[in-house]
Structure formats: C-alpha cells, structure tokens
Amino acid sequence: MNSDIISAIFFSCINKMPQETERCAIGIGNYVYIVKCDDIKYIIRCSEDNNAYDDTIYWLKKLSALDIPVPKVLFCGQYQKYSYLILNYIEGKDIGLVYRDLTEAEKREIAKEVIKIQRKVSRLPLENNNDEWSWVHFIDDMLERADKLIVQNGYFDSQKVKQLKEQKAFLEEYFADVKPVAYLDDISTKNLLIHHGRISGIIDIDWIGIGDDLTFIALTYVALLDMEYETDYVEYLLNERGCNASEMKAFCFYSLLFCVDFMGERGTQFGDKKIEVSEKIIKRFDQIYEMLWKKWCKQICKQ
C-alpha cells in the first residue's frame, strides 16, 4: 500500500487527483489515510480483506440514525486487491492526544456525553442473536488470547493470566447475568475525537461490542495508566454511569483483563506494524498489574 494507490482510488471515485495524502498512525488492521482535495479533507480506509467494510457501513448507518457523531460513508468499493471506504473528515484529535490539555470541567462534560451516547447505543436491536451467546465466552476468549500472545512473545509472566483465570470464579454469577446489550467497546484514549474541549466525532467503528459496557471504561483506565496520565476521567465515567458493588468488582477484574491483553500485544506484529516493547514498557505494565491486583484483592475482601 502506498500513496499512489490511495490517489488512484480517490480519482476513481471523485475524478480528481488529491492535493495531499498522509498516512495516519492509527489502524492496526487497516491502512488509513487523510486525503486533501480542493481544500477538503477525506478519510480513506483500505484493507486486503474482501468486503472488509460491510459491518462498518452497517453500523455507521445505524449509529448515524441515533444522532451519534460518526463519519458519513461517501464511497466504498474494491480497487485491485483492496477493499476501500471513503469517509468525510471530522475535525478533532483522539482524546488521548489532548487529554492533558482538558480541564476538569471538560472531562466531566465529555464523560457525561459519552455515557449518554452509550445509552443510545444500548437501545439498538441486535439481529441474529441466539441462545448460545454468553458473556463468559468473551472473558475466556480474552484470557486465552492474552495467554497465547504472552507465551509467544515472552516479555511477561503468563502466571498473571493463570491468576485471572482462577479469580474468574468470584464473578461467575455476575458474568452469567450479563445480557447481550450493544455498546461502543473501543472508545478509550483513541477513536473519541475532541475539538475545542468537546466531542466532535467517534471513528474506527468496525463492530459493536455486545455485553457489559463497563469494559470500555476499564479499557480507558488501563490505556491512561499505560500513558502515565491521571485517571480522573475514568472516575467521571463511572460516576456518570453509576455502579453498584458487584459492578465495581467487575470493573476491577476487567481492568486486570485488559492489562494482560495489553501485555500480550506488546511485541506482536499486526500487518506491517509491530507494537512497541522495551524494558521500560515491561516494567510499567508489571507495576500497573500489581497496582490493579491490589485493588482487586480489596474488592474480594469486601465480600
């Protein structure tokens, strides 16, 4: 994939050559470019998978109908071996990039708006849902993925995953009660665009999470810890959502779950990108895990 292919895709749809093309740093499973033409910006996403964006287009239409600020699909199709999607450009930066510049009031307002959006999403009807769906399967799949990658890459101790597998029993009834409810599962320090201190858009939606929306807050928590940022925004999210004692226990478990998931990704090759790993990163995640483990133990002691 290179800018010449992106230019050719753009020309085939709009019949004009772009003034500029710039590859975005985001996109593990996709090639993502910002294209400028006649001083208007567009987003072009490409994948080598056939029909890669069928689900993306489906969910963007559903979310747009709920008045959620997502990109509009302008063109989609196939060019040579690539599936492509052309979207309008939404002004703003990932919240993780502007986090330290946000005021406390802005973080509170963003948290309020995010929970409002999640409540809208939760009302989406889920098609093809069947009796075989189980939230426990999601937990088990996450643990198995982390275990496999940690062992494969060899940077972290896989005993941490074994610990979590054992602790899962404390939440057996809670997990069994989780219903198949839709939510945006990947708006953490990325994919949530902020412009002038407010939400301007939500991007990179290739699927919808189904289950416990607390996982997106736990993901945000671990992502902020990884960036060594303050986590007051997470407290605002939890407060806005509202959590009982069982849900707070689940939140602590999910935080550990995403911690080992992040550990597994470090050093892993995704397409043409390898997730950075270093002694400093390894030490940081080990410290994050120990901190989260202590919080989990305190939750267990409350039983």
mmCIF file of C-alpha atoms in Angstrom:
data_model
loop_
_atom_site.group_PDB
_atom_site.id
_atom_site.type_symbol
_atom_site.label_atom_id
_atom_site.label_comp_id
_atom_site.label_asym_id
_atom_site.label_seq_id
_atom_site.Cartn_x
_atom_site.Cartn_y
_atom_site.Cartn_z
ATOM 1 C CA MET A 1 0.000 0.000 0.000
ATOM 2 C CA ASN A 2 1.309 3.454 -0.912
ATOM 3 C CA SER A 3 0.052 6.961 -1.665
ATOM 4 C CA ASP A 4 -0.142 6.234 -5.414
ATOM 5 C CA ILE A 5 -2.794 3.575 -4.800
ATOM 6 C CA ILE A 6 -4.682 5.928 -2.477
ATOM 7 C CA SER A 7 -4.596 8.648 -5.139
ATOM 8 C CA ALA A 8 -5.869 6.191 -7.756
ATOM 9 C CA ILE A 9 -8.750 5.095 -5.501
ATOM 10 C CA PHE A 10 -9.671 8.716 -4.827
ATOM 11 C CA PHE A 11 -9.560 9.613 -8.529
ATOM 12 C CA SER A 12 -11.749 6.627 -9.443
ATOM 13 C CA CYS A 13 -14.469 7.944 -7.106
ATOM 14 C CA ILE A 14 -14.234 11.725 -7.392
ATOM 15 C CA ASN A 15 -12.489 12.142 -10.756
ATOM 16 C CA LYS A 16 -9.901 14.474 -9.226
ATOM 17 C CA MET A 17 -6.356 13.920 -8.037
ATOM 18 C CA PRO A 18 -5.729 14.743 -4.361
ATOM 19 C CA GLN A 19 -3.504 17.625 -3.372
ATOM 20 C CA GLU A 20 -2.074 15.708 -0.384
ATOM 21 C CA THR A 21 -2.124 12.209 1.065
ATOM 22 C CA GLU A 22 -0.957 11.395 4.572
ATOM 23 C CA ARG A 23 -0.960 8.017 6.262
ATOM 24 C CA CYS A 24 -2.364 8.012 9.802
ATOM 25 C CA ALA A 25 -0.517 6.329 12.636
ATOM 26 C CA ILE A 26 -3.750 4.551 13.638
ATOM 27 C CA GLY A 27 -5.023 1.402 12.053
ATOM 28 C CA ILE A 28 -3.586 -1.980 13.016
ATOM 29 C CA GLY A 29 -5.793 -3.975 10.652
ATOM 30 C CA ASN A 30 -6.284 -1.246 8.047
ATOM 31 C CA TYR A 31 -4.402 1.329 6.038
ATOM 32 C CA VAL A 32 -5.826 4.737 6.938
ATOM 33 C CA TYR A 33 -5.043 7.918 5.005
ATOM 34 C CA ILE A 34 -6.090 11.564 5.177
ATOM 35 C CA VAL A 35 -6.588 12.902 1.662
ATOM 36 C CA LYS A 36 -6.966 16.572 0.773
ATOM 37 C CA CYS A 37 -8.614 17.818 -2.418
ATOM 38 C CA ASP A 38 -9.864 21.345 -3.169
ATOM 39 C CA ASP A 39 -9.009 22.134 0.472
ATOM 40 C CA ILE A 40 -11.490 19.499 1.683
ATOM 41 C CA LYS A 41 -10.222 16.574 3.741
ATOM 42 C CA TYR A 42 -11.376 12.975 3.396
ATOM 43 C CA ILE A 43 -10.533 9.712 5.133
ATOM 44 C CA ILE A 44 -9.685 6.655 3.040
ATOM 45 C CA ARG A 45 -9.522 3.272 4.733
ATOM 46 C CA CYS A 46 -8.180 0.225 2.878
ATOM 47 C CA SER A 47 -7.930 -3.451 3.678
ATOM 48 C CA GLU A 48 -6.755 -6.517 1.804
ATOM 49 C CA ASP A 49 -9.759 -8.470 3.120
ATOM 50 C CA ASN A 50 -12.685 -8.853 0.746
ATOM 51 C CA ASN A 51 -15.823 -6.973 1.809
ATOM 52 C CA ALA A 52 -13.855 -5.696 4.808
ATOM 53 C CA TYR A 53 -16.188 -2.772 5.470
ATOM 54 C CA ASP A 54 -19.635 -4.366 5.225
ATOM 55 C CA ASP A 55 -20.056 -4.299 9.015
ATOM 56 C CA THR A 56 -18.542 -0.820 9.259
ATOM 57 C CA ILE A 57 -21.036 0.607 6.787
ATOM 58 C CA TYR A 58 -23.923 -1.173 8.510
ATOM 59 C CA TRP A 59 -23.065 0.166 11.961
ATOM 60 C CA LEU A 60 -22.245 3.689 10.796
ATOM 61 C CA LYS A 61 -25.719 3.947 9.291
ATOM 62 C CA LYS A 62 -27.327 2.607 12.474
ATOM 63 C CA LEU A 63 -25.376 4.999 14.709
ATOM 64 C CA SER A 64 -25.983 7.987 12.454
ATOM 65 C CA ALA A 65 -29.722 7.335 12.747
ATOM 66 C CA LEU A 66 -29.321 7.699 16.528
ATOM 67 C CA ASP A 67 -27.761 11.155 16.026
ATOM 68 C CA ILE A 68 -24.343 9.922 17.141
ATOM 69 C CA PRO A 69 -21.459 11.893 15.552
ATOM 70 C CA VAL A 70 -19.903 9.278 13.267
ATOM 71 C CA PRO A 71 -18.382 9.717 9.795
ATOM 72 C CA LYS A 72 -20.574 9.584 6.693
ATOM 73 C CA VAL A 73 -19.881 6.931 4.072
ATOM 74 C CA LEU A 74 -19.179 8.719 0.797
ATOM 75 C CA PHE A 75 -17.865 5.886 -1.387
ATOM 76 C CA CYS A 76 -16.967 2.232 -0.959
ATOM 77 C CA GLY A 77 -15.781 -0.498 -3.286
ATOM 78 C CA GLN A 78 -12.911 -2.640 -4.491
ATOM 79 C CA TYR A 79 -9.697 -1.450 -6.153
ATOM 80 C CA GLN A 80 -7.237 -4.119 -7.259
ATOM 81 C CA LYS A 81 -6.755 -6.296 -4.146
ATOM 82 C CA TYR A 82 -8.052 -3.656 -1.712
ATOM 83 C CA SER A 83 -11.470 -3.023 -0.238
ATOM 84 C CA TYR A 84 -11.818 0.718 0.361
ATOM 85 C CA LEU A 85 -14.031 3.129 2.217
ATOM 86 C CA ILE A 86 -14.062 6.909 1.748
ATOM 87 C CA LEU A 87 -15.481 8.928 4.642
ATOM 88 C CA ASN A 88 -15.878 12.593 5.424
ATOM 89 C CA TYR A 89 -13.177 14.018 7.680
ATOM 90 C CA ILE A 90 -14.191 15.023 11.212
ATOM 91 C CA GLU A 91 -12.122 17.761 12.798
ATOM 92 C CA GLY A 92 -10.569 16.781 16.119
ATOM 93 C CA LYS A 93 -7.933 14.632 17.798
ATOM 94 C CA ASP A 94 -8.082 11.413 19.813
ATOM 95 C CA ILE A 95 -8.827 12.228 23.435
ATOM 96 C CA GLY A 96 -5.507 10.646 24.430
ATOM 97 C CA LEU A 97 -3.645 13.243 22.361
ATOM 98 C CA VAL A 98 -5.327 16.218 24.031
ATOM 99 C CA TYR A 99 -6.039 14.684 27.446
ATOM 100 C CA ARG A 100 -3.536 16.756 29.386
ATOM 101 C CA ASP A 101 -4.928 19.964 27.904
ATOM 102 C CA LEU A 102 -8.500 19.238 29.017
ATOM 103 C CA THR A 103 -9.878 20.966 32.083
ATOM 104 C CA GLU A 104 -11.682 19.104 34.831
ATOM 105 C CA ALA A 105 -14.977 20.602 33.665
ATOM 106 C CA GLU A 106 -14.322 19.484 30.067
ATOM 107 C CA LYS A 107 -13.521 15.934 31.190
ATOM 108 C CA ARG A 108 -16.718 15.794 33.222
ATOM 109 C CA GLU A 109 -18.778 17.042 30.282
ATOM 110 C CA ILE A 110 -17.106 14.577 27.893
ATOM 111 C CA ALA A 111 -17.794 11.720 30.323
ATOM 112 C CA LYS A 112 -21.429 12.810 30.581
ATOM 113 C CA GLU A 113 -21.785 12.893 26.798
ATOM 114 C CA VAL A 114 -20.039 9.522 26.335
ATOM 115 C CA ILE A 115 -22.408 7.792 28.758
ATOM 116 C CA LYS A 116 -25.343 9.483 27.019
ATOM 117 C CA ILE A 117 -24.078 8.072 23.710
ATOM 118 C CA GLN A 118 -23.653 4.599 25.206
ATOM 119 C CA ARG A 119 -27.232 4.670 26.454
ATOM 120 C CA LYS A 120 -28.407 5.498 22.938
ATOM 121 C CA VAL A 121 -26.352 2.611 21.538
ATOM 122 C CA SER A 122 -27.783 0.219 24.147
ATOM 123 C CA ARG A 123 -31.205 0.669 22.558
ATOM 124 C CA LEU A 124 -30.044 -0.750 19.210
ATOM 125 C CA PRO A 125 -31.836 -4.006 18.360
ATOM 126 C CA LEU A 126 -29.401 -6.866 17.860
ATOM 127 C CA GLU A 127 -30.064 -9.105 14.888
ATOM 128 C CA ASN A 128 -29.268 -12.811 14.688
ATOM 129 C CA ASN A 129 -28.879 -13.048 18.435
ATOM 130 C CA ASN A 130 -29.212 -16.623 19.671
ATOM 131 C CA ASP A 131 -29.356 -18.574 22.893
ATOM 132 C CA GLU A 132 -25.712 -19.626 22.532
ATOM 133 C CA TRP A 133 -24.434 -16.121 23.280
ATOM 134 C CA SER A 134 -22.535 -15.977 26.553
ATOM 135 C CA TRP A 135 -20.551 -13.183 28.170
ATOM 136 C CA VAL A 136 -18.320 -15.810 29.767
ATOM 137 C CA HIS A 137 -17.150 -16.748 26.262
ATOM 138 C CA PHE A 138 -15.887 -13.180 25.789
ATOM 139 C CA ILE A 139 -13.953 -13.363 29.077
ATOM 140 C CA ASP A 140 -12.493 -16.761 28.224
ATOM 141 C CA ASP A 141 -11.506 -15.664 24.717
ATOM 142 C CA MET A 142 -9.745 -12.573 26.079
ATOM 143 C CA LEU A 143 -7.831 -14.644 28.620
ATOM 144 C CA GLU A 144 -6.832 -17.263 26.055
ATOM 145 C CA ARG A 145 -5.682 -14.593 23.599
ATOM 146 C CA ALA A 146 -3.566 -12.889 26.262
ATOM 147 C CA ASP A 147 -2.108 -16.202 27.399
ATOM 148 C CA LYS A 148 -1.185 -17.219 23.844
ATOM 149 C CA LEU A 149 0.478 -13.900 22.971
ATOM 150 C CA ILE A 150 2.321 -13.549 26.287
ATOM 151 C CA VAL A 151 3.791 -17.046 25.924
ATOM 152 C CA GLN A 152 4.553 -16.449 22.232
ATOM 153 C CA ASN A 153 6.340 -13.130 22.785
ATOM 154 C CA GLY A 154 7.991 -13.984 26.102
ATOM 155 C CA TYR A 155 8.065 -10.482 27.610
ATOM 156 C CA PHE A 156 5.708 -11.056 30.543
ATOM 157 C CA ASP A 157 4.889 -13.787 33.039
ATOM 158 C CA SER A 158 1.943 -15.898 31.855
ATOM 159 C CA GLN A 159 1.214 -16.749 35.513
ATOM 160 C CA LYS A 160 -0.634 -13.439 35.633
ATOM 161 C CA VAL A 161 -3.202 -14.816 33.199
ATOM 162 C CA LYS A 162 -3.439 -18.015 35.224
ATOM 163 C CA GLN A 163 -4.193 -15.880 38.291
ATOM 164 C CA LEU A 164 -7.075 -14.194 36.492
ATOM 165 C CA LYS A 165 -8.487 -17.490 35.278
ATOM 166 C CA GLU A 166 -8.642 -18.616 38.895
ATOM 167 C CA GLN A 167 -10.204 -15.347 40.090
ATOM 168 C CA LYS A 168 -12.939 -15.505 37.468
ATOM 169 C CA ALA A 169 -14.897 -17.767 39.821
ATOM 170 C CA PHE A 170 -15.611 -14.784 42.112
ATOM 171 C CA LEU A 171 -17.711 -13.228 39.342
ATOM 172 C CA GLU A 172 -19.333 -16.365 37.960
ATOM 173 C CA GLU A 173 -22.889 -15.284 38.822
ATOM 174 C CA TYR A 174 -22.274 -11.712 37.651
ATOM 175 C CA PHE A 175 -20.977 -12.841 34.243
ATOM 176 C CA ALA A 176 -23.903 -15.241 33.856
ATOM 177 C CA ASP A 177 -26.340 -12.343 34.339
ATOM 178 C CA VAL A 178 -24.768 -10.061 31.690
ATOM 179 C CA LYS A 179 -27.228 -9.541 28.839
ATOM 180 C CA PRO A 180 -26.403 -9.087 25.131
ATOM 181 C CA VAL A 181 -26.649 -5.295 25.005
ATOM 182 C CA ALA A 182 -24.934 -3.158 22.347
ATOM 183 C CA TYR A 183 -22.240 -0.634 23.287
ATOM 184 C CA LEU A 184 -19.199 1.065 21.766
ATOM 185 C CA ASP A 185 -16.354 -1.063 23.093
ATOM 186 C CA ASP A 186 -13.343 0.738 21.619
ATOM 187 C CA ILE A 187 -13.690 4.401 22.618
ATOM 188 C CA SER A 188 -10.879 4.730 25.129
ATOM 189 C CA THR A 189 -7.940 7.087 24.599
ATOM 190 C CA LYS A 190 -8.491 6.687 20.857
ATOM 191 C CA ASN A 191 -11.436 6.779 18.450
ATOM 192 C CA LEU A 192 -13.117 9.507 20.517
ATOM 193 C CA LEU A 193 -12.364 12.796 18.765
ATOM 194 C CA ILE A 194 -12.166 16.021 20.767
ATOM 195 C CA HIS A 195 -12.264 19.531 19.273
ATOM 196 C CA HIS A 196 -12.177 22.660 21.430
ATOM 197 C CA GLY A 197 -12.746 20.551 24.554
ATOM 198 C CA ARG A 198 -15.876 18.787 23.271
ATOM 199 C CA ILE A 199 -16.689 15.539 21.471
ATOM 200 C CA SER A 200 -16.625 16.104 17.713
ATOM 201 C CA GLY A 201 -16.853 12.512 16.490
ATOM 202 C CA ILE A 202 -16.422 8.794 17.031
ATOM 203 C CA ILE A 203 -14.341 6.914 14.473
ATOM 204 C CA ASP A 204 -12.930 3.500 13.537
ATOM 205 C CA ILE A 205 -16.170 1.614 14.129
ATOM 206 C CA ASP A 206 -15.824 -1.812 12.540
ATOM 207 C CA TRP A 207 -18.059 -3.614 15.013
ATOM 208 C CA ILE A 208 -20.214 -3.080 18.078
ATOM 209 C CA GLY A 209 -19.498 -4.575 21.475
ATOM 210 C CA ILE A 210 -22.202 -6.800 22.940
ATOM 211 C CA GLY A 211 -22.356 -7.334 26.681
ATOM 212 C CA ASP A 212 -21.082 -5.327 29.642
ATOM 213 C CA ASP A 213 -20.332 -1.687 28.801
ATOM 214 C CA LEU A 214 -18.051 -1.439 31.864
ATOM 215 C CA THR A 215 -15.331 -2.963 29.690
ATOM 216 C CA PHE A 216 -14.924 0.242 27.668
ATOM 217 C CA ILE A 217 -14.302 2.166 30.894
ATOM 218 C CA ALA A 218 -11.803 -0.455 32.081
ATOM 219 C CA LEU A 219 -10.056 -0.267 28.698
ATOM 220 C CA THR A 220 -9.867 3.512 29.051
ATOM 221 C CA TYR A 221 -8.462 3.143 32.563
ATOM 222 C CA VAL A 222 -5.637 0.809 31.514
ATOM 223 C CA ALA A 223 -4.873 2.913 28.437
ATOM 224 C CA LEU A 224 -4.498 6.053 30.605
ATOM 225 C CA LEU A 225 -2.304 4.159 33.084
ATOM 226 C CA ASP A 226 -0.144 2.995 30.182
ATOM 227 C CA MET A 227 0.227 6.630 29.079
ATOM 228 C CA GLU A 228 1.074 7.584 32.686
ATOM 229 C CA TYR A 229 -1.799 10.073 32.795
ATOM 230 C CA GLU A 230 -4.162 10.983 35.608
ATOM 231 C CA THR A 231 -7.298 8.836 35.606
ATOM 232 C CA ASP A 232 -9.882 11.320 36.883
ATOM 233 C CA TYR A 233 -11.797 10.991 33.597
ATOM 234 C CA VAL A 234 -12.398 7.309 34.438
ATOM 235 C CA GLU A 235 -13.921 8.316 37.776
ATOM 236 C CA TYR A 236 -16.223 10.720 35.947
ATOM 237 C CA LEU A 237 -17.304 7.930 33.583
ATOM 238 C CA LEU A 238 -18.005 5.539 36.457
ATOM 239 C CA ASN A 239 -19.914 8.173 38.413
ATOM 240 C CA GLU A 240 -21.975 9.194 35.396
ATOM 241 C CA ARG A 241 -22.826 5.592 34.579
ATOM 242 C CA GLY A 242 -23.484 4.561 38.173
ATOM 243 C CA CYS A 243 -22.080 1.313 39.600
ATOM 244 C CA ASN A 244 -23.153 -0.950 42.432
ATOM 245 C CA ALA A 245 -20.710 -3.071 44.476
ATOM 246 C CA SER A 246 -20.855 -6.050 42.084
ATOM 247 C CA GLU A 247 -20.224 -3.812 39.087
ATOM 248 C CA MET A 248 -17.222 -2.182 40.755
ATOM 249 C CA LYS A 249 -15.805 -5.638 41.409
ATOM 250 C CA ALA A 250 -16.328 -6.496 37.747
ATOM 251 C CA PHE A 251 -14.661 -3.226 36.733
ATOM 252 C CA CYS A 252 -11.558 -4.183 38.747
ATOM 253 C CA PHE A 253 -11.468 -7.587 37.053
ATOM 254 C CA TYR A 254 -11.915 -6.085 33.588
ATOM 255 C CA SER A 255 -9.035 -3.689 34.276
ATOM 256 C CA LEU A 256 -6.760 -6.649 35.015
ATOM 257 C CA LEU A 257 -8.118 -8.389 31.926
ATOM 258 C CA PHE A 258 -7.156 -5.502 29.662
ATOM 259 C CA CYS A 259 -3.810 -5.194 31.400
ATOM 260 C CA VAL A 260 -2.812 -8.746 30.402
ATOM 261 C CA ASP A 261 -4.329 -8.129 26.964
ATOM 262 C CA PHE A 262 -2.042 -5.098 26.527
ATOM 263 C CA MET A 263 0.865 -7.204 27.764
ATOM 264 C CA GLY A 264 0.141 -9.804 25.120
ATOM 265 C CA GLU A 265 0.023 -7.216 22.339
ATOM 266 C CA ARG A 266 3.436 -5.778 23.181
ATOM 267 C CA GLY A 267 5.939 -7.060 20.644
ATOM 268 C CA THR A 268 3.204 -8.549 18.446
ATOM 269 C CA GLN A 269 3.241 -7.948 14.698
ATOM 270 C CA PHE A 270 -0.094 -6.768 13.232
ATOM 271 C CA GLY A 271 0.145 -6.430 9.471
ATOM 272 C CA ASP A 272 3.032 -4.063 8.763
ATOM 273 C CA LYS A 273 3.082 -2.709 12.338
ATOM 274 C CA LYS A 274 4.765 -4.132 15.415
ATOM 275 C CA ILE A 275 3.552 -2.976 18.824
ATOM 276 C CA GLU A 276 6.411 -1.275 20.650
ATOM 277 C CA VAL A 277 8.066 -3.081 23.550
ATOM 278 C CA SER A 278 11.023 -2.143 25.769
ATOM 279 C CA GLU A 279 12.335 -2.750 29.274
ATOM 280 C CA LYS A 280 10.634 0.454 30.398
ATOM 281 C CA ILE A 281 7.289 -0.660 28.970
ATOM 282 C CA ILE A 282 7.613 -4.118 30.509
ATOM 283 C CA LYS A 283 8.367 -2.629 33.917
ATOM 284 C CA ARG A 284 5.449 -0.185 33.620
ATOM 285 C CA PHE A 285 2.929 -2.907 32.834
ATOM 286 C CA ASP A 286 4.207 -5.135 35.629
ATOM 287 C CA GLN A 287 3.689 -2.209 38.013
ATOM 288 C CA ILE A 288 0.225 -1.491 36.609
ATOM 289 C CA TYR A 289 -0.736 -5.128 37.078
ATOM 290 C CA GLU A 290 0.441 -5.171 40.698
ATOM 291 C CA MET A 291 -1.497 -1.992 41.463
ATOM 292 C CA LEU A 292 -4.652 -3.369 39.853
ATOM 293 C CA TRP A 293 -4.172 -6.714 41.617
ATOM 294 C CA LYS A 294 -4.127 -4.975 44.998
ATOM 295 C CA LYS A 295 -7.357 -3.166 44.122
ATOM 296 C CA TRP A 296 -8.935 -6.459 43.088
ATOM 297 C CA CYS A 297 -7.895 -8.122 46.350
ATOM 298 C CA LYS A 298 -9.503 -5.285 48.305
ATOM 299 C CA GLN A 299 -12.730 -5.834 46.382
ATOM 300 C CA ILE A 300 -12.657 -9.541 47.227
ATOM 301 C CA CYS A 301 -12.065 -8.789 50.900
ATOM 302 C CA LYS A 302 -15.300 -6.773 50.942
ATOM 303 C CA GLN A 303 -17.326 -9.960 50.372
#
